[in-house]
mmCIF file of C-alpha atoms in Angstrom:
data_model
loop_
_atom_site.group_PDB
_atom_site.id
_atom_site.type_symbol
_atom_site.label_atom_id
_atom_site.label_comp_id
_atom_site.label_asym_id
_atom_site.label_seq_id
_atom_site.Cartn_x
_atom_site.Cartn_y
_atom_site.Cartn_z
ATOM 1 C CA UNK A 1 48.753 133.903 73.574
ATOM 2 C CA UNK A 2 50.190 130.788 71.881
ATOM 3 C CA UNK A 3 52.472 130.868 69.045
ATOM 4 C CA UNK A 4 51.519 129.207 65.913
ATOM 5 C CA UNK A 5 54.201 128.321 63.174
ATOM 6 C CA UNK A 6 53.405 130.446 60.320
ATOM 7 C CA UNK A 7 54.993 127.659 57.472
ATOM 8 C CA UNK A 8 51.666 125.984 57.721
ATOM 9 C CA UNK A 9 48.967 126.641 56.109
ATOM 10 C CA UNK A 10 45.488 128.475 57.651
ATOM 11 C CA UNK A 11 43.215 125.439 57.474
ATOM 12 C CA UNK A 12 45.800 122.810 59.653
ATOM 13 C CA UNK A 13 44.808 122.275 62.880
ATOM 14 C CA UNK A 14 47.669 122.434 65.351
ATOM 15 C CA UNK A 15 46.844 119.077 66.745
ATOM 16 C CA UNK A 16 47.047 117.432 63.822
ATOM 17 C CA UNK A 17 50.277 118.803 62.799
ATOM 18 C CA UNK A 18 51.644 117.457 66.071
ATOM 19 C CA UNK A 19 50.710 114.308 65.418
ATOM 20 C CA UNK A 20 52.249 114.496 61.921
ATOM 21 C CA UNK A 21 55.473 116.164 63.654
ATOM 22 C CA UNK A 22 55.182 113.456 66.282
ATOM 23 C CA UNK A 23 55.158 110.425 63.481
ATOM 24 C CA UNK A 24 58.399 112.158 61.596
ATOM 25 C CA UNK A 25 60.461 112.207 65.036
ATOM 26 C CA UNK A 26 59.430 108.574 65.898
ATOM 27 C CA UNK A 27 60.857 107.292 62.140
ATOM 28 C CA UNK A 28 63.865 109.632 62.586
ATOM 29 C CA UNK A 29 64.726 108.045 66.106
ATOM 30 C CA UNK A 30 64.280 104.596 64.423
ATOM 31 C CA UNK A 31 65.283 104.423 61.345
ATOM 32 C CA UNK A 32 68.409 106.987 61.180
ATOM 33 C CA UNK A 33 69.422 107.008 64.929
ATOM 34 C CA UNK A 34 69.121 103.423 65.644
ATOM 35 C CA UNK A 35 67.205 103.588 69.122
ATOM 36 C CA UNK A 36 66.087 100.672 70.249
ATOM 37 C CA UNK A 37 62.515 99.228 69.995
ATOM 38 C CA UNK A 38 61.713 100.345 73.823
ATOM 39 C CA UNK A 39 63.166 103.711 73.488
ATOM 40 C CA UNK A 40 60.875 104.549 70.896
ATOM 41 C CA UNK A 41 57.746 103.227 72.225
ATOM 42 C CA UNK A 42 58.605 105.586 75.482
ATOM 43 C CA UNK A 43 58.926 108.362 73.490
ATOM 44 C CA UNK A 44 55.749 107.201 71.895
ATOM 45 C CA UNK A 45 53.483 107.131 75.118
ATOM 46 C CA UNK A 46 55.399 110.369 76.785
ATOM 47 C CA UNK A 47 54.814 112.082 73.636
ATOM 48 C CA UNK A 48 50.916 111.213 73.072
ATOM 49 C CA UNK A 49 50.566 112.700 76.274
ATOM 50 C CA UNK A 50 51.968 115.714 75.615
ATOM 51 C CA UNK A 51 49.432 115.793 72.583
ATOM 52 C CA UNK A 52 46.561 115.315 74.398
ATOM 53 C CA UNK A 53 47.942 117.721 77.257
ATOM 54 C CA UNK A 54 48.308 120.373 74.516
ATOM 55 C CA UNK A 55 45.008 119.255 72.128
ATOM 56 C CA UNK A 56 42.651 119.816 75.571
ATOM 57 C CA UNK A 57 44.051 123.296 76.352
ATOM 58 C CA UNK A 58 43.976 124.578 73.000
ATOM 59 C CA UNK A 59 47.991 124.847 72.709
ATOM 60 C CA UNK A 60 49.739 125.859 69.372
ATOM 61 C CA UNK A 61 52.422 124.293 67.582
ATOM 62 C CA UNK A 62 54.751 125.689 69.633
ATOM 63 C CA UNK A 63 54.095 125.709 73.156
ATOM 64 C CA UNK A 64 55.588 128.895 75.814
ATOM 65 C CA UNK A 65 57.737 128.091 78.672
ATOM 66 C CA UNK A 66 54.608 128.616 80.936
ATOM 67 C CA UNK A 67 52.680 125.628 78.948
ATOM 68 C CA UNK A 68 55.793 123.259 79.434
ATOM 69 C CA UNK A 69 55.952 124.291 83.164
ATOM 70 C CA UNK A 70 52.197 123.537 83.989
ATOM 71 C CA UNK A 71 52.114 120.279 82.166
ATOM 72 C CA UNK A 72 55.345 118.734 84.121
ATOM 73 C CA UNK A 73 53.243 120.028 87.316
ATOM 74 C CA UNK A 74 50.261 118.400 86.032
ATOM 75 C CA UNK A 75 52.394 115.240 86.077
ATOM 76 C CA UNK A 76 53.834 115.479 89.095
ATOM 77 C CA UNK A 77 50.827 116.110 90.747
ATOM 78 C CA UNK A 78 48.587 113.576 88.871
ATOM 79 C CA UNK A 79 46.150 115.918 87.383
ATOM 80 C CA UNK A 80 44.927 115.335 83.500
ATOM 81 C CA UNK A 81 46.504 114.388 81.266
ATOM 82 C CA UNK A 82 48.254 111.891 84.105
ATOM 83 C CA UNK A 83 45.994 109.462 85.517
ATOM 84 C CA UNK A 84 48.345 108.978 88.835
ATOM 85 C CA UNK A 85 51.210 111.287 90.185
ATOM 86 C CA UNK A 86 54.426 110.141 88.439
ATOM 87 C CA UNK A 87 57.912 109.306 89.952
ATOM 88 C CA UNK A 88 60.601 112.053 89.494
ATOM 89 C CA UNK A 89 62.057 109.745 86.912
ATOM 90 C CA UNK A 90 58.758 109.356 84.953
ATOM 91 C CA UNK A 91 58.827 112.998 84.576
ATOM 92 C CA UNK A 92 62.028 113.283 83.880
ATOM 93 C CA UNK A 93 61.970 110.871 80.975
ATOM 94 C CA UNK A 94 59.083 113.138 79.969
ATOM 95 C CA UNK A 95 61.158 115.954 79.824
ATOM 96 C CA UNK A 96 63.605 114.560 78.038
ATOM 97 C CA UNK A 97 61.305 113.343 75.285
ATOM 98 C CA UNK A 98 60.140 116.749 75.098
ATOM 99 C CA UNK A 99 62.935 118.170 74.368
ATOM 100 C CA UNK A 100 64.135 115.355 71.598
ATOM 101 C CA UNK A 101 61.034 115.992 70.312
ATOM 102 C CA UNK A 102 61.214 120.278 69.799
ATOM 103 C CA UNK A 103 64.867 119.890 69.381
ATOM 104 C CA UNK A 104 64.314 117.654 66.161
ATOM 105 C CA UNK A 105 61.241 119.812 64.739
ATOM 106 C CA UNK A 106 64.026 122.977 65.022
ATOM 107 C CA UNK A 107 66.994 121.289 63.716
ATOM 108 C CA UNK A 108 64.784 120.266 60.458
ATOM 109 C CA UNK A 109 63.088 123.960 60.316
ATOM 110 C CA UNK A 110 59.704 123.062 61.095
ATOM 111 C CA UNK A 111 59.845 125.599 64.077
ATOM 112 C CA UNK A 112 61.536 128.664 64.651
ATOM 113 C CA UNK A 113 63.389 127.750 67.515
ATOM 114 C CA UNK A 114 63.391 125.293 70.720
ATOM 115 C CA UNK A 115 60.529 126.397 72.954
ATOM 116 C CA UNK A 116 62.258 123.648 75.866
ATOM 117 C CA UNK A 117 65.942 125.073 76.210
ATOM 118 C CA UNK A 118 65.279 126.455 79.179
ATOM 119 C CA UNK A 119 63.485 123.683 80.618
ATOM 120 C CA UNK A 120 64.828 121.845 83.439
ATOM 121 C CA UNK A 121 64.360 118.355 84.460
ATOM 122 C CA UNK A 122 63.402 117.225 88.207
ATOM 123 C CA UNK A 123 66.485 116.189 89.887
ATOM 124 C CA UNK A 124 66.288 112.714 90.985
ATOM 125 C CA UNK A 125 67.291 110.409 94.063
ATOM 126 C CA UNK A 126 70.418 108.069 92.597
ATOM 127 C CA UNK A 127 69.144 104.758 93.263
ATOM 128 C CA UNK A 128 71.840 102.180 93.556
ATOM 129 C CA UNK A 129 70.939 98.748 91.249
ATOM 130 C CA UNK A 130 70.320 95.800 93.962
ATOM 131 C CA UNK A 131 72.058 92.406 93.535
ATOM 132 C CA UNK A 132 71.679 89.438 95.175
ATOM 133 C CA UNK A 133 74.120 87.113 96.298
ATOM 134 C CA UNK A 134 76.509 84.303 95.138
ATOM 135 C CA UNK A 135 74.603 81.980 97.525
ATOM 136 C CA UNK A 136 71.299 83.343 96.700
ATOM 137 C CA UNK A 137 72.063 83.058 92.976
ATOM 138 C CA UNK A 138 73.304 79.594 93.246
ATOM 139 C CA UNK A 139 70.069 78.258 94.727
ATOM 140 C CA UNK A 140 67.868 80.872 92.211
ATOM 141 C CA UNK A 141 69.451 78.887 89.248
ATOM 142 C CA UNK A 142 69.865 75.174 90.663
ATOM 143 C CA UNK A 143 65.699 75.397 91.277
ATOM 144 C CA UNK A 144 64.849 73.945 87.609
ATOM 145 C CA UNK A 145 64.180 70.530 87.463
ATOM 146 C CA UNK A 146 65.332 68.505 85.091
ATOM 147 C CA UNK A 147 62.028 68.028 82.793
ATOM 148 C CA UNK A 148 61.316 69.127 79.432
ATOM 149 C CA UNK A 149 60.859 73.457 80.722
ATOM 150 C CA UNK A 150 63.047 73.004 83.146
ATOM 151 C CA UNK A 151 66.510 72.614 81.478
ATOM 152 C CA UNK A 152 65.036 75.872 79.153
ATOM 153 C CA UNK A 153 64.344 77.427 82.827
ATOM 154 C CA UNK A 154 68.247 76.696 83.776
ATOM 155 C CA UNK A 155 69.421 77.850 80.455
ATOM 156 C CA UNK A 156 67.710 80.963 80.546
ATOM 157 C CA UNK A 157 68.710 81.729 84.605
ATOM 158 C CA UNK A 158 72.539 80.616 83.573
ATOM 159 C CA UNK A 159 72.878 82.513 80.751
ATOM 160 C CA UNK A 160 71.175 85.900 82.644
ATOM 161 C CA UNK A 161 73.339 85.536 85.368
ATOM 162 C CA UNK A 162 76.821 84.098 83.098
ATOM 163 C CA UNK A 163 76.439 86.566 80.849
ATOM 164 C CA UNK A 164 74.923 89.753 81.856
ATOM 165 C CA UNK A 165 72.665 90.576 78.963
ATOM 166 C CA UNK A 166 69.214 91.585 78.997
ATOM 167 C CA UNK A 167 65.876 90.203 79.014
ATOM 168 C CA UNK A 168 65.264 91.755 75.654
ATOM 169 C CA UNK A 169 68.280 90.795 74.559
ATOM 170 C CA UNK A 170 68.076 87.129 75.534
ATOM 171 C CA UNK A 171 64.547 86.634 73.786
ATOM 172 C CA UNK A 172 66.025 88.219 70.636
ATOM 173 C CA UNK A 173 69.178 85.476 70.477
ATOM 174 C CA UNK A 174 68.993 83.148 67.470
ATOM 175 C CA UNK A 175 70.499 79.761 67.413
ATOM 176 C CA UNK A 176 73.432 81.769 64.903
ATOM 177 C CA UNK A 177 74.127 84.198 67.977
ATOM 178 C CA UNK A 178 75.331 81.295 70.187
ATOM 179 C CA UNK A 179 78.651 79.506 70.311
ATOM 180 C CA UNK A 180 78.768 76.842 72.557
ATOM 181 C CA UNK A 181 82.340 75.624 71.915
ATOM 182 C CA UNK A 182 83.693 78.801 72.289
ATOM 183 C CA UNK A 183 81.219 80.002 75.213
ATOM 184 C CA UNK A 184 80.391 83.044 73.697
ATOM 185 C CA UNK A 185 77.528 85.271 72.696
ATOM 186 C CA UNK A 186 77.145 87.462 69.772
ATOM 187 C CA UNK A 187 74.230 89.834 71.340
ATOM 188 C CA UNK A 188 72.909 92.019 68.487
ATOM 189 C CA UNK A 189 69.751 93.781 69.754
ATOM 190 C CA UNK A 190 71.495 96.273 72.425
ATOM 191 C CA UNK A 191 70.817 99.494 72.629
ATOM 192 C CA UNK A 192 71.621 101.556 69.905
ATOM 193 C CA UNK A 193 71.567 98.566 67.925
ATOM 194 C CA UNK A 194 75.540 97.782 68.845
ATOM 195 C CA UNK A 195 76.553 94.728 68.754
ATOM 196 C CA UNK A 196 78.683 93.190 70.555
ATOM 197 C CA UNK A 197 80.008 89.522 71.841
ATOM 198 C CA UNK A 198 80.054 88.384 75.548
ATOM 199 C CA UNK A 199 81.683 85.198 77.586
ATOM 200 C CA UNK A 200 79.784 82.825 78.283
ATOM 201 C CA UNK A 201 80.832 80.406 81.695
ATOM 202 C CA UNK A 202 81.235 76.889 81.599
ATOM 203 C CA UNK A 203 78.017 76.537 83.713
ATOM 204 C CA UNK A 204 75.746 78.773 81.536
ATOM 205 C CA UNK A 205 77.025 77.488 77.986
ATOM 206 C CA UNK A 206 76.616 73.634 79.833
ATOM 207 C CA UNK A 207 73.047 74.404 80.976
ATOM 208 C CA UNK A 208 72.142 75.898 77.776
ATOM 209 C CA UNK A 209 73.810 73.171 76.001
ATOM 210 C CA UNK A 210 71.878 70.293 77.187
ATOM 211 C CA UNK A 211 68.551 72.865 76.284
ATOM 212 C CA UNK A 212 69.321 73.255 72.908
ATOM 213 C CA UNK A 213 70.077 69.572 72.392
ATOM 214 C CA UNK A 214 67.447 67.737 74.784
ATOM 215 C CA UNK A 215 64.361 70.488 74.677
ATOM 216 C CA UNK A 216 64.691 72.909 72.038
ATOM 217 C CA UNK A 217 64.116 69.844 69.019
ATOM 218 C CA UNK A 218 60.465 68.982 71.118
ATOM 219 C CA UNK A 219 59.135 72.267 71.659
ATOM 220 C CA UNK A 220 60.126 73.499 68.008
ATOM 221 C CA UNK A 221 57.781 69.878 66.938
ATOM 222 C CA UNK A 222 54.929 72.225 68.517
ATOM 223 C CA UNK A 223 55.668 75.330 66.710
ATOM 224 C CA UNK A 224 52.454 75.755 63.973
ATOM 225 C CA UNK A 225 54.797 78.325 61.942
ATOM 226 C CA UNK A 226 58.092 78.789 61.329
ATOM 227 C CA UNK A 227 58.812 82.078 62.708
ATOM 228 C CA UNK A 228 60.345 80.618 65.616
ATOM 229 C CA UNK A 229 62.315 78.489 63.689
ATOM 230 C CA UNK A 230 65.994 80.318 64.677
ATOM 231 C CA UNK A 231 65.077 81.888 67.825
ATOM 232 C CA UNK A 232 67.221 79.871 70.891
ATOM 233 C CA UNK A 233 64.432 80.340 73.779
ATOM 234 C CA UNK A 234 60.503 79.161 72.867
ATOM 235 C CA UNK A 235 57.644 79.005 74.789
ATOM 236 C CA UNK A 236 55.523 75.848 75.663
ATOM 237 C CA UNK A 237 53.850 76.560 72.446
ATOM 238 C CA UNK A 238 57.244 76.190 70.784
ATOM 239 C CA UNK A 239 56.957 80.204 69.539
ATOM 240 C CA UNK A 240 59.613 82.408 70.293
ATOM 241 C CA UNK A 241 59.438 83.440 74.253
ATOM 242 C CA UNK A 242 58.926 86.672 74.845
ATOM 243 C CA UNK A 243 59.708 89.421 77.224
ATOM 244 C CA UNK A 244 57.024 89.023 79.233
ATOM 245 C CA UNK A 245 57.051 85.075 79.331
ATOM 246 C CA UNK A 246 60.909 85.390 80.435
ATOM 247 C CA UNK A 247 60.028 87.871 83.487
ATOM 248 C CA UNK A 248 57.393 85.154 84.689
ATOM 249 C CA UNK A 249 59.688 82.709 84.723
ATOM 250 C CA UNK A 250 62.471 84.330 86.469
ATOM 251 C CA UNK A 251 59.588 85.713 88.834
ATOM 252 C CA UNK A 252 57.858 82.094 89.773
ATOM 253 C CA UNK A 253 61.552 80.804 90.598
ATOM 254 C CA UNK A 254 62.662 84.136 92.592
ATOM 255 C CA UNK A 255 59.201 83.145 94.612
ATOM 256 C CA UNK A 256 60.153 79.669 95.310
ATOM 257 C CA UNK A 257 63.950 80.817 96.492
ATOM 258 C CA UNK A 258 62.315 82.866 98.906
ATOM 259 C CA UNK A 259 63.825 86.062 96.350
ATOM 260 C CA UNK A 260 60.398 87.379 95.360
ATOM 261 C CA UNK A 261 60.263 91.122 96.476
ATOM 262 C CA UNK A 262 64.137 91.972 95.753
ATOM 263 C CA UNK A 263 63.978 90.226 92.016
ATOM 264 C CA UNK A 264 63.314 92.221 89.142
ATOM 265 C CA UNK A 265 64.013 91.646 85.985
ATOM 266 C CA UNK A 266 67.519 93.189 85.547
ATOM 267 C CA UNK A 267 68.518 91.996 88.653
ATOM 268 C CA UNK A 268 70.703 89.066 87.353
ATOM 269 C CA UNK A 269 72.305 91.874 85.315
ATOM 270 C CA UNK A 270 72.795 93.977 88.115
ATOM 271 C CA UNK A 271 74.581 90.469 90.312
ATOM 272 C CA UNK A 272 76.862 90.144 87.118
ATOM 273 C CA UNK A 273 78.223 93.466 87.623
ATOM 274 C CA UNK A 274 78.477 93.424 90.784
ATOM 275 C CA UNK A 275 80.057 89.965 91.480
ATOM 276 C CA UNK A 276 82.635 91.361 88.809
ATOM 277 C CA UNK A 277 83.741 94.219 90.150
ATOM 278 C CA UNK A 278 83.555 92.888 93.898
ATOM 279 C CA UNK A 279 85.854 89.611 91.729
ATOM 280 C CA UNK A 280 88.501 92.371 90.963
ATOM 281 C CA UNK A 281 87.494 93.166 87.171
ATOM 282 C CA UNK A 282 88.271 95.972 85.348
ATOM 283 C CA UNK A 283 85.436 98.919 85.359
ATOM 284 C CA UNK A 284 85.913 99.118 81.208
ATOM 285 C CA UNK A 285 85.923 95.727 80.861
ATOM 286 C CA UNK A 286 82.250 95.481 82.634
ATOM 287 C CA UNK A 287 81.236 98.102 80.731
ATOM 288 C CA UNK A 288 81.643 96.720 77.854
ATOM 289 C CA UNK A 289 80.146 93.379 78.846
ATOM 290 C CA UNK A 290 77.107 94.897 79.671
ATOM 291 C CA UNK A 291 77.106 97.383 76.239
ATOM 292 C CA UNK A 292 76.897 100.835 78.092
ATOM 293 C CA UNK A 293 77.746 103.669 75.775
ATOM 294 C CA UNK A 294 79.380 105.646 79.051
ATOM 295 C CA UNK A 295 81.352 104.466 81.280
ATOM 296 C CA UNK A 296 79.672 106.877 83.802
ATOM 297 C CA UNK A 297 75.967 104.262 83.565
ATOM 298 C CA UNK A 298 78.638 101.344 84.838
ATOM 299 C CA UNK A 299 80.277 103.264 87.662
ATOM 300 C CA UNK A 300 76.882 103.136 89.552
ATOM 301 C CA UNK A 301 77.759 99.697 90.530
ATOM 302 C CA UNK A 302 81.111 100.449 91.835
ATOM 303 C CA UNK A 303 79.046 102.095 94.642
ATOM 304 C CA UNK A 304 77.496 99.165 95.409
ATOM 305 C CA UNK A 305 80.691 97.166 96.099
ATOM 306 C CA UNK A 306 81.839 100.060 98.037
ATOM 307 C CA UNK A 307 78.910 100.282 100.132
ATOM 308 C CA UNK A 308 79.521 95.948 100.388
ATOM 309 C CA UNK A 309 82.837 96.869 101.359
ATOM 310 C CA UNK A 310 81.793 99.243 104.476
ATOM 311 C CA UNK A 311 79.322 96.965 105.301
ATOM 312 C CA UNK A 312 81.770 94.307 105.230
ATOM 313 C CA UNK A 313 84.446 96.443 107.504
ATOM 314 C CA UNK A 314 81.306 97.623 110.137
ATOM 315 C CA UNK A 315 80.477 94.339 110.288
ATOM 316 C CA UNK A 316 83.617 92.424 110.782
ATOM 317 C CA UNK A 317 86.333 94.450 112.534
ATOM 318 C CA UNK A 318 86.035 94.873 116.332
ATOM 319 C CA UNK A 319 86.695 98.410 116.689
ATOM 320 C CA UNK A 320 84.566 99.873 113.984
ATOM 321 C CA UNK A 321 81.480 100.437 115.449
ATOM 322 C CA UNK A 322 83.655 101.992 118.623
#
């Protein structure tokens, strides 16, 4: 038998205090913790779900262990309420939104006490991020040509690559974010909402130069609002590019450098990194190029040039191999 909060009145339905309890933890995570604009929206989906998991098997507000259990199964497996069987870190990140979620409702009262605290998450394989690289890069970002989109294509392929940021981060720069003498970027939509400022190469803050001054006056002229007015990337349309409009143009070039399968969009993040380290930089002073909180979420790539290292070594001395 379910257990049913007993601060709420006879007549609510517990579905519809979920989705009230639901609402309050999104504007908490927002507007007093700061998450970013794609955190949320995960919690968002993971946690409608869960509310339609819980609405179709007549759950109360506060679910049992065994409830929890069989929905992560049901996930795993691809049974309703998950159309397809998820990845171990799908259902992980469902977990953990579960637990925000229940941890939140008991901190502010609103249940008795933390129905997932015992719940464990699926352990997952660590997957190392894959660069490409120097050579590969090199002829990914010299494939522009020099036409009106193409010197936005270089500036946007220099600056992912000479700087390290984000996608999201890159279509979120405004023209105030950007200093070209100094070769420096002021990115203000991380995660967390942290700011921070990052180097920017000769190479990137050239190539994004001769965008801002040569391509960025035309395409604003075909803007029909002025929304886009301070934003440093636009679209053909002259709007502000988006996410999506950046990841097809870093996927049609990948394509034509013969790149397409191993390109995703963080993987210009990920050759940043990597290329640091491998350069001899300090692991804190990656870390804090690429604004991660821990310095555990940078370390990954140290395995990466370790594992270039031994491939290096196998490859290269004559005994190794025996």
């Amino acid at each position: 038998m379910h257990a049913v909060a007993s601060k709420r009145g006879a007549d609510d339905r517990p579905q519809d205090v979920l989705a009230g309890w639901i609402t309050e933890f999104l504007s908490h995570a927002r507007f007093e913790r700061g998450l970013s604009s794609n955190t949320i929206e995960s919690y968002r989906r993971d946690l409608e779900m869960w509310r339609r998991f819980s609405g179709a098997e007549g759950i109360g507000e506060t679910p049992t262990n065994d409830d929890l259990v069989e929905y992560l199964s049901r996930l795993r497996t691809g049974r309703p309420p998950a159309a397809r069987a998820l990845a171990p870190s799908s259902v992980a990140r469902a977990v953990v939104s579960l637990r925000s979620l229940y941890r939140f409702l008991a901190r502010e009262g609103r249940i008795e006490s933390d129905p997932t605290s015992k719940l464990s998450a699926p352990r997952q394989p660590r997957s190392l991020p894959k660069a490409i690289g120097l050579e590969e890069v090199t002829r990914l970002v010299e494939l522009p040509s020099p036409d009106l989109l193409g010197r936005r294509d270089r500036g946007i392929l220099e600056m992912l690559y000479g700087s390290g940021i984000r996608i999201s981060e890159l279509v979120s720069l405004d023209l105030d974010d950007v200093d070209l003498d100094e070769g420096s970027v002021l990115v203000r939509s991380g995660k967390g909402s942290k700011a921070r400022r990052v180097p920017l190469g000769r190479s990137a803050a050239r190539a994004v130069g001769d965008y801002v001054h040569a391509t960025r006056p035309e395409l604003l002229k075909r803007s029909s609002g002025g929304s886009a007015r301070g934003a440093v990337f636009l679209n053909a349309r002259g709007g502000r590019l988006t996410r999506q409009g950046c990841w097809k143009i870093l996927k049609r070039y990948a394509e034509e450098a013969g790149l397409g399968p191993r390109v995703s969009p963080h993987t210009l993040r990920h050759s940043f990194a990597t290329h640091m380290l491998d350069g001899g930089a300090d692991i804190r002073v990656v870390q804090e190029l690429l604004g991660h909180a821990s310095l555990s979420t940078t370390q990954v790539y140290t395995l990466v040039s370790d594992a270039r290292l031994r491939e290096v070594y196998l490859t290269s001395h004559p005994r190794a191999r025996g």
